[in-house]
Amino acid sequence: MVSNRLLQECLEDFSNIMRLSMALYDRNRTCVAGDEESEPEADVFETFCDSSADMQALGNRYLFKVGEDDMGYILSVSGGSKDAYPMGQLAVCQLERILEMGYSREDRNQFIHNLLLDNLLPVDIVSYAKQMHIGPETRWAVLLVEGAGCEAYDIQMILKNILINRTGDFITPMEENSVVVVRRLEEREEQKEMEELAHVLSDTVSSETLCRVRTACGTIAGSLKEVSRSYKEAKMSLEVAEIFYNSQTVITYEELGIGRLIYQLPIPLCEMFLKEVFGEYNPENLDEEILATVYQFMENSLNLSETSRQLFVHRNTLVYRLEKLQKTIGLDIRQFEDAMTFKIAMMVADYMKFLREKQR
C-alpha cells in the first residue's frame, strides 16, 4: 500500500511546482496529505462523494475524485490561478498512477498467484481490484510461457524487457520453467492480437535462451474473476499440444480442436474405443514408414497421385502400403470414414501413451 508519507511528499512537490494549495482527504474527510488549513464543509464533501461527478468547483477551490469508490480519495485544489483546474487534473492522474503502483512486488505477486490458482473469494478479488484501482470493466488475457531447459527467472526477466512499458500487466513465475503473463487488454485488443504477441514472446525468449519455448493462450477473461479460468485453459493447452501438436510453438485454447475433446475423455471410454478399432493389436507396433505414408495421404485429402509424388514412390507402392495396413487392422484408409476412424484412434492411442508415461 502507498504510505501517507509518500502522498505527503508528492503533494508538497505538486504544490511547489504548480504554486497551488493542495490537500488529500479520505472518504471520511480525514486529511491524509497536504497542508491546507480549511477543509471542505461536511455537507458539501459528502454530497460530492455520493455524486457521480468526478469534479466539483467551489469558488476558487476544486474538488477531484482520486481512485475508485470508497477506497479512493478526494483532492482539494485551491488558488486564484486560472490553471487550478487543469493542474488539479494533472495531479489526479499522477496520484492514481502512484496508487496503482503502490503495492510492493511481493504483494502483487502474491495476489496474482492466488488469483490464478483460484484461492480468492469473489469479494476479495473485488477488494484488491479497488485497492489497485483496476476498473470492473477491464478485460484480461492470460499467456503461459514455458521453456524446456531454462529457468523461470530467466524467462521472467526477458518478458519484463519485452513488456517494459506495460505497467498494468502482471508477469510472475508459476513453475520452475514457466511464467504467466496476465495482460490488461486495451479496447482494440482481441484474441488475434494476443496470438501475435504470443509469437513474439516465444520467438524472443527462444532466441535469448537458445531453448525450445512454447506459449499458450487462454480465452479472454471479461474480469479478474475469470482470470483463473483462462489460466487453466492455457495450462491445458500446453498439455494437449504436448500430446497432439508437439511441433507448434504457439497454442491457443480455442484452436485445440479434436485434441481437446480426446484429452477430456474418461480413460475407460478410450480403452473401449481402441479395442473396437484395433482389437488385440497394439497400435504402437505399427511400422513407422507405413504411418508416415498414411499421415501424408491424409494431409493430401486421400489423393493417391499427389501423395506418391510427394513421397517419391510409385503409385502401386503406395497402394501396397495402404493395403498392408488394411490387412493388419482391418481399416481401408482410402475410404474417408475409415481414414477418420484411424486418425482419431491414433490420437487416442497417443493420449493413452502420454498418461502411462506421466504415471511413471
mmCIF file of C-alpha atoms in Angstrom:
data_model
loop_
_atom_site.group_PDB
_atom_site.id
_atom_site.type_symbol
_atom_site.label_atom_id
_atom_site.label_comp_id
_atom_site.label_asym_id
_atom_site.label_seq_id
_atom_site.Cartn_x
_atom_site.Cartn_y
_atom_site.Cartn_z
ATOM 1 C CA MET A 1 0.000 0.000 0.000
ATOM 2 C CA VAL A 2 1.038 3.616 -0.564
ATOM 3 C CA SER A 3 2.083 5.330 2.676
ATOM 4 C CA ASN A 4 0.682 8.697 3.729
ATOM 5 C CA ARG A 5 4.259 9.942 3.875
ATOM 6 C CA LEU A 6 4.716 9.286 0.170
ATOM 7 C CA LEU A 7 1.420 11.022 -0.607
ATOM 8 C CA GLN A 8 2.511 13.951 1.562
ATOM 9 C CA GLU A 9 5.818 14.286 -0.302
ATOM 10 C CA CYS A 10 4.054 14.097 -3.663
ATOM 11 C CA LEU A 11 1.537 16.798 -2.748
ATOM 12 C CA GLU A 12 4.320 19.035 -1.461
ATOM 13 C CA ASP A 13 6.106 18.659 -4.795
ATOM 14 C CA PHE A 14 2.887 19.346 -6.725
ATOM 15 C CA SER A 15 2.160 22.441 -4.639
ATOM 16 C CA ASN A 16 5.689 23.818 -5.038
ATOM 17 C CA ILE A 17 5.735 23.273 -8.793
ATOM 18 C CA MET A 18 2.176 24.436 -9.520
ATOM 19 C CA ARG A 19 2.105 27.115 -6.794
ATOM 20 C CA LEU A 20 -1.312 25.911 -5.629
ATOM 21 C CA SER A 21 -2.612 24.774 -2.249
ATOM 22 C CA MET A 22 -3.471 21.065 -2.230
ATOM 23 C CA ALA A 23 -4.799 18.558 0.294
ATOM 24 C CA LEU A 24 -5.821 14.934 0.021
ATOM 25 C CA TYR A 25 -8.695 13.516 2.096
ATOM 26 C CA ASP A 26 -10.009 10.034 2.544
ATOM 27 C CA ARG A 27 -13.738 9.369 2.233
ATOM 28 C CA ASN A 28 -14.157 10.054 5.966
ATOM 29 C CA ARG A 29 -12.938 13.662 5.426
ATOM 30 C CA THR A 30 -9.665 12.970 7.197
ATOM 31 C CA CYS A 31 -6.718 14.824 5.704
ATOM 32 C CA VAL A 32 -4.044 12.255 4.832
ATOM 33 C CA ALA A 33 -1.661 14.578 2.978
ATOM 34 C CA GLY A 34 -1.234 18.247 2.215
ATOM 35 C CA ASP A 35 -1.100 21.428 4.265
ATOM 36 C CA GLU A 36 -4.457 23.048 3.570
ATOM 37 C CA GLU A 37 -5.873 24.548 6.728
ATOM 38 C CA SER A 38 -9.551 24.927 5.776
ATOM 39 C CA GLU A 39 -11.156 21.595 4.948
ATOM 40 C CA PRO A 40 -14.336 21.343 2.790
ATOM 41 C CA GLU A 41 -17.636 21.653 4.593
ATOM 42 C CA ALA A 42 -19.055 18.306 5.692
ATOM 43 C CA ASP A 43 -22.313 18.502 3.718
ATOM 44 C CA VAL A 44 -20.538 19.659 0.549
ATOM 45 C CA PHE A 45 -17.925 16.930 0.946
ATOM 46 C CA GLU A 46 -20.474 14.131 1.484
ATOM 47 C CA THR A 47 -22.669 15.314 -1.390
ATOM 48 C CA PHE A 48 -19.681 15.267 -3.738
ATOM 49 C CA CYS A 49 -18.604 11.794 -2.562
ATOM 50 C CA ASP A 50 -22.087 10.380 -3.221
ATOM 51 C CA SER A 51 -22.442 12.032 -6.630
ATOM 52 C CA SER A 52 -21.334 10.538 -9.939
ATOM 53 C CA ALA A 53 -19.313 13.652 -10.802
ATOM 54 C CA ASP A 54 -15.504 13.448 -10.894
ATOM 55 C CA MET A 55 -15.017 17.172 -10.160
ATOM 56 C CA GLN A 56 -16.835 19.989 -8.376
ATOM 57 C CA ALA A 57 -15.983 23.710 -8.361
ATOM 58 C CA LEU A 58 -16.483 25.700 -5.145
ATOM 59 C CA GLY A 59 -15.434 29.272 -5.832
ATOM 60 C CA ASN A 60 -11.647 29.244 -6.106
ATOM 61 C CA ARG A 61 -11.498 25.652 -4.850
ATOM 62 C CA TYR A 62 -11.840 22.457 -6.924
ATOM 63 C CA LEU A 63 -12.606 19.013 -5.580
ATOM 64 C CA PHE A 64 -11.465 15.949 -7.553
ATOM 65 C CA LYS A 65 -12.083 12.250 -7.027
ATOM 66 C CA VAL A 66 -8.938 10.105 -6.975
ATOM 67 C CA GLY A 67 -9.294 6.338 -7.354
ATOM 68 C CA GLU A 68 -12.352 4.128 -7.185
ATOM 69 C CA ASP A 69 -15.407 4.357 -4.893
ATOM 70 C CA ASP A 70 -14.890 4.101 -1.119
ATOM 71 C CA MET A 71 -11.238 3.057 -1.486
ATOM 72 C CA GLY A 72 -10.305 6.359 -3.166
ATOM 73 C CA TYR A 73 -9.552 9.893 -2.053
ATOM 74 C CA ILE A 74 -10.734 13.466 -2.580
ATOM 75 C CA LEU A 75 -8.186 16.007 -3.775
ATOM 76 C CA SER A 76 -8.774 19.652 -2.894
ATOM 77 C CA VAL A 77 -7.019 22.257 -5.065
ATOM 78 C CA SER A 78 -7.369 25.943 -4.264
ATOM 79 C CA GLY A 79 -5.802 29.154 -5.535
ATOM 80 C CA GLY A 80 -6.595 32.155 -7.645
ATOM 81 C CA SER A 81 -4.772 30.845 -10.713
ATOM 82 C CA LYS A 82 -6.787 30.044 -13.812
ATOM 83 C CA ASP A 83 -4.657 26.918 -14.126
ATOM 84 C CA ALA A 84 -6.029 25.426 -10.900
ATOM 85 C CA TYR A 85 -8.446 23.149 -12.761
ATOM 86 C CA PRO A 86 -6.028 21.661 -15.376
ATOM 87 C CA MET A 87 -3.268 21.399 -12.773
ATOM 88 C CA GLY A 88 -5.685 19.564 -10.486
ATOM 89 C CA GLN A 89 -6.490 17.107 -13.260
ATOM 90 C CA LEU A 90 -2.791 16.513 -13.821
ATOM 91 C CA ALA A 91 -2.276 15.895 -10.100
ATOM 92 C CA VAL A 92 -5.162 13.394 -10.100
ATOM 93 C CA CYS A 93 -3.577 11.421 -12.970
ATOM 94 C CA GLN A 94 -0.238 11.266 -11.187
ATOM 95 C CA LEU A 95 -1.772 10.296 -7.844
ATOM 96 C CA GLU A 96 -3.777 7.472 -9.429
ATOM 97 C CA ARG A 97 -0.638 6.144 -11.083
ATOM 98 C CA ILE A 98 1.184 6.282 -7.736
ATOM 99 C CA LEU A 99 -1.677 4.460 -6.015
ATOM 100 C CA GLU A 100 -1.759 1.807 -8.731
ATOM 101 C CA MET A 101 1.974 1.173 -8.467
ATOM 102 C CA GLY A 102 1.993 1.484 -4.682
ATOM 103 C CA TYR A 103 1.887 -2.241 -3.983
ATOM 104 C CA SER A 104 5.193 -3.926 -3.365
ATOM 105 C CA ARG A 105 6.357 -6.584 -5.769
ATOM 106 C CA GLU A 106 5.618 -9.247 -3.166
ATOM 107 C CA ASP A 107 2.049 -8.014 -2.698
ATOM 108 C CA ARG A 108 1.375 -8.058 -6.430
ATOM 109 C CA ASN A 109 2.971 -11.471 -6.937
ATOM 110 C CA GLN A 110 1.065 -12.974 -4.025
ATOM 111 C CA PHE A 111 -2.184 -11.547 -5.303
ATOM 112 C CA ILE A 112 -1.724 -12.807 -8.852
ATOM 113 C CA HIS A 113 -0.640 -16.264 -7.626
ATOM 114 C CA ASN A 114 -3.753 -16.597 -5.504
ATOM 115 C CA LEU A 115 -5.879 -15.269 -8.335
ATOM 116 C CA LEU A 116 -4.501 -17.732 -10.896
ATOM 117 C CA LEU A 117 -4.796 -20.674 -8.516
ATOM 118 C CA ASP A 118 -8.393 -19.712 -7.669
ATOM 119 C CA ASN A 119 -7.568 -19.184 -3.985
ATOM 120 C CA LEU A 120 -9.501 -15.916 -3.602
ATOM 121 C CA LEU A 121 -13.161 -15.361 -2.855
ATOM 122 C CA PRO A 122 -15.022 -13.079 -5.300
ATOM 123 C CA VAL A 123 -15.386 -10.416 -2.608
ATOM 124 C CA ASP A 124 -11.600 -10.461 -2.023
ATOM 125 C CA ILE A 125 -10.927 -10.073 -5.742
ATOM 126 C CA VAL A 126 -13.203 -7.023 -5.856
ATOM 127 C CA SER A 127 -11.455 -5.551 -2.803
ATOM 128 C CA TYR A 128 -7.987 -5.995 -4.291
ATOM 129 C CA ALA A 129 -9.159 -4.559 -7.614
ATOM 130 C CA LYS A 130 -10.378 -1.429 -5.838
ATOM 131 C CA GLN A 131 -7.168 -1.056 -3.883
ATOM 132 C CA MET A 132 -5.120 -1.359 -7.064
ATOM 133 C CA HIS A 133 -7.541 0.927 -8.911
ATOM 134 C CA ILE A 134 -8.478 -1.627 -11.531
ATOM 135 C CA GLY A 135 -11.835 -0.908 -13.134
ATOM 136 C CA PRO A 136 -14.520 -3.640 -13.143
ATOM 137 C CA GLU A 137 -14.814 -3.482 -16.930
ATOM 138 C CA THR A 138 -11.147 -4.337 -17.512
ATOM 139 C CA ARG A 139 -10.536 -7.353 -19.766
ATOM 140 C CA TRP A 140 -7.554 -9.676 -19.376
ATOM 141 C CA ALA A 141 -5.604 -12.186 -21.417
ATOM 142 C CA VAL A 142 -3.502 -14.974 -19.914
ATOM 143 C CA LEU A 143 -0.375 -16.190 -21.720
ATOM 144 C CA LEU A 144 1.645 -19.081 -20.306
ATOM 145 C CA VAL A 145 5.275 -19.141 -21.499
ATOM 146 C CA GLU A 146 7.135 -22.407 -20.963
ATOM 147 C CA GLY A 147 10.787 -23.072 -21.750
ATOM 148 C CA ALA A 148 12.370 -26.513 -21.940
ATOM 149 C CA GLY A 149 15.722 -26.463 -20.158
ATOM 150 C CA CYS A 150 15.669 -22.859 -18.905
ATOM 151 C CA GLU A 151 14.819 -21.247 -15.588
ATOM 152 C CA ALA A 152 11.601 -19.347 -14.910
ATOM 153 C CA TYR A 153 13.644 -16.399 -13.599
ATOM 154 C CA ASP A 154 15.431 -16.005 -16.940
ATOM 155 C CA ILE A 155 12.143 -16.169 -18.824
ATOM 156 C CA GLN A 156 10.616 -13.603 -16.465
ATOM 157 C CA MET A 157 13.477 -11.111 -16.975
ATOM 158 C CA ILE A 158 13.223 -11.388 -20.750
ATOM 159 C CA LEU A 159 9.445 -10.916 -20.681
ATOM 160 C CA LYS A 160 9.799 -7.846 -18.462
ATOM 161 C CA ASN A 161 12.154 -6.297 -21.014
ATOM 162 C CA ILE A 162 9.726 -7.051 -23.830
ATOM 163 C CA LEU A 163 6.764 -5.603 -21.908
ATOM 164 C CA ILE A 164 8.703 -2.841 -20.144
ATOM 165 C CA ASN A 165 6.100 -0.189 -20.974
ATOM 166 C CA ARG A 166 3.170 -2.340 -19.799
ATOM 167 C CA THR A 167 2.964 -1.234 -16.152
ATOM 168 C CA GLY A 168 -0.555 -2.651 -15.716
ATOM 169 C CA ASP A 169 0.407 -6.217 -16.648
ATOM 170 C CA PHE A 170 1.393 -8.983 -14.244
ATOM 171 C CA ILE A 171 4.431 -11.156 -15.018
ATOM 172 C CA THR A 172 5.028 -13.912 -12.498
ATOM 173 C CA PRO A 173 6.630 -17.382 -12.459
ATOM 174 C CA MET A 174 4.319 -20.279 -11.698
ATOM 175 C CA GLU A 175 6.593 -23.334 -12.003
ATOM 176 C CA GLU A 176 10.322 -23.883 -12.359
ATOM 177 C CA ASN A 177 10.284 -23.379 -16.136
ATOM 178 C CA SER A 178 7.090 -21.421 -16.837
ATOM 179 C CA VAL A 179 5.977 -17.818 -16.436
ATOM 180 C CA VAL A 180 2.489 -16.333 -16.690
ATOM 181 C CA VAL A 181 1.711 -13.004 -18.320
ATOM 182 C CA VAL A 182 -1.648 -11.579 -17.262
ATOM 183 C CA ARG A 183 -2.159 -8.767 -19.735
ATOM 184 C CA ARG A 184 -4.589 -5.925 -19.251
ATOM 185 C CA LEU A 185 -6.273 -5.521 -22.632
ATOM 186 C CA GLU A 186 -6.825 -2.254 -24.416
ATOM 187 C CA GLU A 187 -10.168 -1.628 -26.061
ATOM 188 C CA ARG A 188 -8.904 -2.560 -29.516
ATOM 189 C CA GLU A 189 -7.068 -5.733 -28.457
ATOM 190 C CA GLU A 190 -8.704 -9.097 -29.114
ATOM 191 C CA GLN A 191 -7.661 -12.751 -29.371
ATOM 192 C CA LYS A 192 -5.885 -12.184 -32.696
ATOM 193 C CA GLU A 193 -3.561 -9.601 -31.155
ATOM 194 C CA MET A 194 -2.810 -11.967 -28.279
ATOM 195 C CA GLU A 195 -1.796 -14.718 -30.706
ATOM 196 C CA GLU A 196 0.571 -12.280 -32.433
ATOM 197 C CA LEU A 197 2.015 -11.304 -29.045
ATOM 198 C CA ALA A 198 2.428 -14.984 -28.159
ATOM 199 C CA HIS A 199 4.573 -15.492 -31.275
ATOM 200 C CA VAL A 200 6.731 -12.510 -30.293
ATOM 201 C CA LEU A 201 7.189 -13.840 -26.764
ATOM 202 C CA SER A 202 8.053 -17.375 -27.914
ATOM 203 C CA ASP A 203 10.491 -16.232 -30.603
ATOM 204 C CA THR A 204 12.232 -13.680 -28.373
ATOM 205 C CA VAL A 205 12.634 -15.935 -25.332
ATOM 206 C CA SER A 206 13.778 -18.806 -27.560
ATOM 207 C CA SER A 207 16.432 -16.685 -29.273
ATOM 208 C CA GLU A 208 17.659 -15.307 -25.929
ATOM 209 C CA THR A 209 17.830 -18.623 -24.071
ATOM 210 C CA LEU A 210 18.503 -20.942 -27.024
ATOM 211 C CA CYS A 211 15.813 -23.233 -25.598
ATOM 212 C CA ARG A 212 12.605 -24.574 -27.057
ATOM 213 C CA VAL A 213 9.844 -22.227 -25.904
ATOM 214 C CA ARG A 214 6.086 -22.602 -26.222
ATOM 215 C CA THR A 215 3.405 -20.059 -25.390
ATOM 216 C CA ALA A 216 -0.235 -20.951 -24.699
ATOM 217 C CA CYS A 217 -3.186 -18.556 -24.698
ATOM 218 C CA GLY A 218 -6.422 -18.986 -22.794
ATOM 219 C CA THR A 219 -9.644 -17.286 -23.840
ATOM 220 C CA ILE A 220 -10.090 -13.634 -22.934
ATOM 221 C CA ALA A 221 -11.285 -13.011 -19.373
ATOM 222 C CA GLY A 222 -14.003 -10.400 -19.008
ATOM 223 C CA SER A 223 -12.910 -9.570 -15.446
ATOM 224 C CA LEU A 224 -10.376 -10.534 -12.799
ATOM 225 C CA LYS A 225 -12.761 -13.218 -11.564
ATOM 226 C CA GLU A 226 -12.347 -15.084 -14.870
ATOM 227 C CA VAL A 227 -8.533 -14.933 -14.975
ATOM 228 C CA SER A 228 -8.124 -18.291 -13.172
ATOM 229 C CA ARG A 229 -10.359 -19.949 -15.775
ATOM 230 C CA SER A 230 -8.226 -18.526 -18.591
ATOM 231 C CA TYR A 231 -5.042 -19.727 -16.848
ATOM 232 C CA LYS A 232 -6.438 -23.266 -16.573
ATOM 233 C CA GLU A 233 -7.240 -23.161 -20.292
ATOM 234 C CA ALA A 234 -3.694 -22.061 -21.137
ATOM 235 C CA LYS A 235 -2.220 -24.794 -18.953
ATOM 236 C CA MET A 236 -4.445 -27.404 -20.569
ATOM 237 C CA SER A 237 -3.421 -26.108 -23.993
ATOM 238 C CA LEU A 238 0.244 -26.850 -23.282
ATOM 239 C CA GLU A 239 -0.544 -30.420 -22.191
ATOM 240 C CA VAL A 240 -2.825 -31.081 -25.173
ATOM 241 C CA ALA A 241 -0.205 -29.652 -27.539
ATOM 242 C CA GLU A 242 2.485 -31.852 -25.995
ATOM 243 C CA ILE A 243 0.408 -34.893 -26.920
ATOM 244 C CA PHE A 244 -1.040 -33.976 -30.306
ATOM 245 C CA TYR A 245 0.631 -30.822 -31.689
ATOM 246 C CA ASN A 246 4.194 -31.097 -30.455
ATOM 247 C CA SER A 247 5.730 -29.035 -33.257
ATOM 248 C CA GLN A 248 3.696 -25.886 -32.531
ATOM 249 C CA THR A 249 5.300 -23.065 -30.530
ATOM 250 C CA VAL A 250 2.075 -21.090 -30.036
ATOM 251 C CA ILE A 251 -1.086 -22.843 -28.875
ATOM 252 C CA THR A 252 -4.486 -21.279 -28.319
ATOM 253 C CA TYR A 253 -7.257 -22.937 -26.352
ATOM 254 C CA GLU A 254 -9.862 -22.058 -28.974
ATOM 255 C CA GLU A 255 -7.952 -23.919 -31.704
ATOM 256 C CA LEU A 256 -7.179 -27.205 -29.957
ATOM 257 C CA GLY A 257 -9.946 -28.901 -31.904
ATOM 258 C CA ILE A 258 -10.415 -32.627 -31.500
ATOM 259 C CA GLY A 259 -7.316 -32.857 -29.318
ATOM 260 C CA ARG A 260 -9.125 -31.028 -26.515
ATOM 261 C CA LEU A 261 -12.089 -33.404 -26.840
ATOM 262 C CA ILE A 262 -9.914 -36.508 -26.575
ATOM 263 C CA TYR A 263 -7.979 -35.040 -23.638
ATOM 264 C CA GLN A 264 -11.200 -34.801 -21.650
ATOM 265 C CA LEU A 265 -12.421 -38.319 -22.386
ATOM 266 C CA PRO A 266 -12.599 -40.838 -19.492
ATOM 267 C CA ILE A 267 -9.872 -43.478 -19.627
ATOM 268 C CA PRO A 268 -12.292 -46.469 -19.730
ATOM 269 C CA LEU A 269 -14.002 -44.957 -22.772
ATOM 270 C CA CYS A 270 -10.643 -44.521 -24.518
ATOM 271 C CA GLU A 271 -9.682 -48.126 -23.822
ATOM 272 C CA MET A 272 -13.040 -49.347 -25.134
ATOM 273 C CA PHE A 273 -12.670 -47.313 -28.339
ATOM 274 C CA LEU A 274 -9.140 -48.601 -29.010
ATOM 275 C CA LYS A 275 -10.278 -52.179 -28.534
ATOM 276 C CA GLU A 276 -13.130 -51.635 -31.004
ATOM 277 C CA VAL A 277 -10.748 -50.262 -33.644
ATOM 278 C CA PHE A 278 -7.600 -52.383 -33.157
ATOM 279 C CA GLY A 279 -8.871 -55.416 -31.283
ATOM 280 C CA GLU A 280 -5.930 -57.065 -29.523
ATOM 281 C CA TYR A 281 -3.400 -55.377 -31.828
ATOM 282 C CA ASN A 282 -1.144 -52.745 -30.216
ATOM 283 C CA PRO A 283 -1.089 -49.616 -32.430
ATOM 284 C CA GLU A 284 2.404 -48.777 -31.089
ATOM 285 C CA ASN A 285 3.693 -51.725 -33.159
ATOM 286 C CA LEU A 286 2.686 -50.150 -36.477
ATOM 287 C CA ASP A 287 5.537 -49.664 -38.949
ATOM 288 C CA GLU A 288 6.895 -46.082 -38.938
ATOM 289 C CA GLU A 289 7.137 -45.996 -42.734
ATOM 290 C CA ILE A 290 3.512 -47.022 -43.130
ATOM 291 C CA LEU A 291 2.406 -44.460 -40.533
ATOM 292 C CA ALA A 292 4.304 -41.663 -42.308
ATOM 293 C CA THR A 293 2.692 -42.737 -45.580
ATOM 294 C CA VAL A 294 -0.803 -42.770 -44.075
ATOM 295 C CA TYR A 295 -0.413 -39.339 -42.467
ATOM 296 C CA GLN A 296 0.871 -37.838 -45.716
ATOM 297 C CA PHE A 297 -2.020 -39.473 -47.562
ATOM 298 C CA MET A 298 -4.483 -37.850 -45.166
ATOM 299 C CA GLU A 299 -2.850 -34.429 -45.471
ATOM 300 C CA ASN A 300 -3.356 -34.685 -49.228
ATOM 301 C CA SER A 301 -7.096 -35.352 -48.808
ATOM 302 C CA LEU A 302 -6.724 -39.074 -49.701
ATOM 303 C CA ASN A 303 -5.199 -38.225 -53.088
ATOM 304 C CA LEU A 304 -3.075 -41.166 -54.257
ATOM 305 C CA SER A 305 -1.306 -39.381 -57.116
ATOM 306 C CA GLU A 306 -0.263 -36.330 -55.077
ATOM 307 C CA THR A 307 0.895 -38.480 -52.147
ATOM 308 C CA SER A 308 3.014 -40.771 -54.331
ATOM 309 C CA ARG A 309 4.590 -37.687 -55.961
ATOM 310 C CA GLN A 310 5.479 -36.094 -52.614
ATOM 311 C CA LEU A 311 6.840 -39.340 -51.166
ATOM 312 C CA PHE A 312 8.770 -40.128 -54.379
ATOM 313 C CA VAL A 313 7.259 -43.605 -54.576
ATOM 314 C CA HIS A 314 5.351 -45.382 -57.315
ATOM 315 C CA ARG A 315 1.568 -45.314 -57.055
ATOM 316 C CA ASN A 316 1.480 -49.116 -56.784
ATOM 317 C CA THR A 317 3.944 -48.965 -53.864
ATOM 318 C CA LEU A 318 1.651 -46.516 -52.081
ATOM 319 C CA VAL A 319 -1.362 -48.770 -52.689
ATOM 320 C CA TYR A 320 0.622 -51.750 -51.395
ATOM 321 C CA ARG A 321 1.394 -49.944 -48.109
ATOM 322 C CA LEU A 322 -2.232 -48.940 -47.597
ATOM 323 C CA GLU A 323 -3.414 -52.484 -48.297
ATOM 324 C CA LYS A 324 -0.823 -53.840 -45.877
ATOM 325 C CA LEU A 325 -2.253 -51.589 -43.170
ATOM 326 C CA GLN A 326 -5.760 -52.754 -44.070
ATOM 327 C CA LYS A 327 -4.755 -56.386 -43.592
ATOM 328 C CA THR A 328 -3.193 -55.533 -40.215
ATOM 329 C CA ILE A 329 -6.021 -53.552 -38.584
ATOM 330 C CA GLY A 330 -8.986 -54.023 -40.953
ATOM 331 C CA LEU A 331 -9.336 -50.325 -41.981
ATOM 332 C CA ASP A 332 -9.182 -49.182 -45.618
ATOM 333 C CA ILE A 333 -7.598 -45.725 -45.331
ATOM 334 C CA ARG A 334 -8.713 -44.941 -48.895
ATOM 335 C CA GLN A 335 -12.246 -44.660 -47.532
ATOM 336 C CA PHE A 336 -12.991 -41.373 -45.749
ATOM 337 C CA GLU A 337 -14.827 -42.945 -42.805
ATOM 338 C CA ASP A 338 -12.048 -45.464 -42.151
ATOM 339 C CA ALA A 339 -9.411 -42.741 -42.511
ATOM 340 C CA MET A 340 -11.134 -40.596 -39.873
ATOM 341 C CA THR A 341 -11.562 -43.570 -37.567
ATOM 342 C CA PHE A 342 -7.856 -44.370 -37.861
ATOM 343 C CA LYS A 343 -6.833 -40.739 -37.280
ATOM 344 C CA ILE A 344 -8.920 -40.412 -34.112
ATOM 345 C CA ALA A 345 -7.843 -43.838 -32.862
ATOM 346 C CA MET A 346 -4.164 -42.929 -33.219
ATOM 347 C CA MET A 347 -4.752 -39.671 -31.321
ATOM 348 C CA VAL A 348 -6.446 -41.632 -28.545
ATOM 349 C CA ALA A 349 -3.501 -44.062 -28.530
ATOM 350 C CA ASP A 350 -1.083 -41.120 -28.198
ATOM 351 C CA TYR A 351 -3.153 -39.813 -25.295
ATOM 352 C CA MET A 352 -3.072 -43.173 -23.508
ATOM 353 C CA LYS A 353 0.688 -43.406 -24.042
ATOM 354 C CA PHE A 354 1.101 -39.912 -22.560
ATOM 355 C CA LEU A 355 -0.865 -40.927 -19.455
ATOM 356 C CA ARG A 356 1.229 -44.046 -18.959
ATOM 357 C CA GLU A 357 4.494 -42.117 -19.205
ATOM 358 C CA LYS A 358 3.148 -39.433 -16.873
ATOM 359 C CA GLN A 359 2.443 -42.033 -14.173
ATOM 360 C CA ARG A 360 5.988 -43.393 -14.201
#
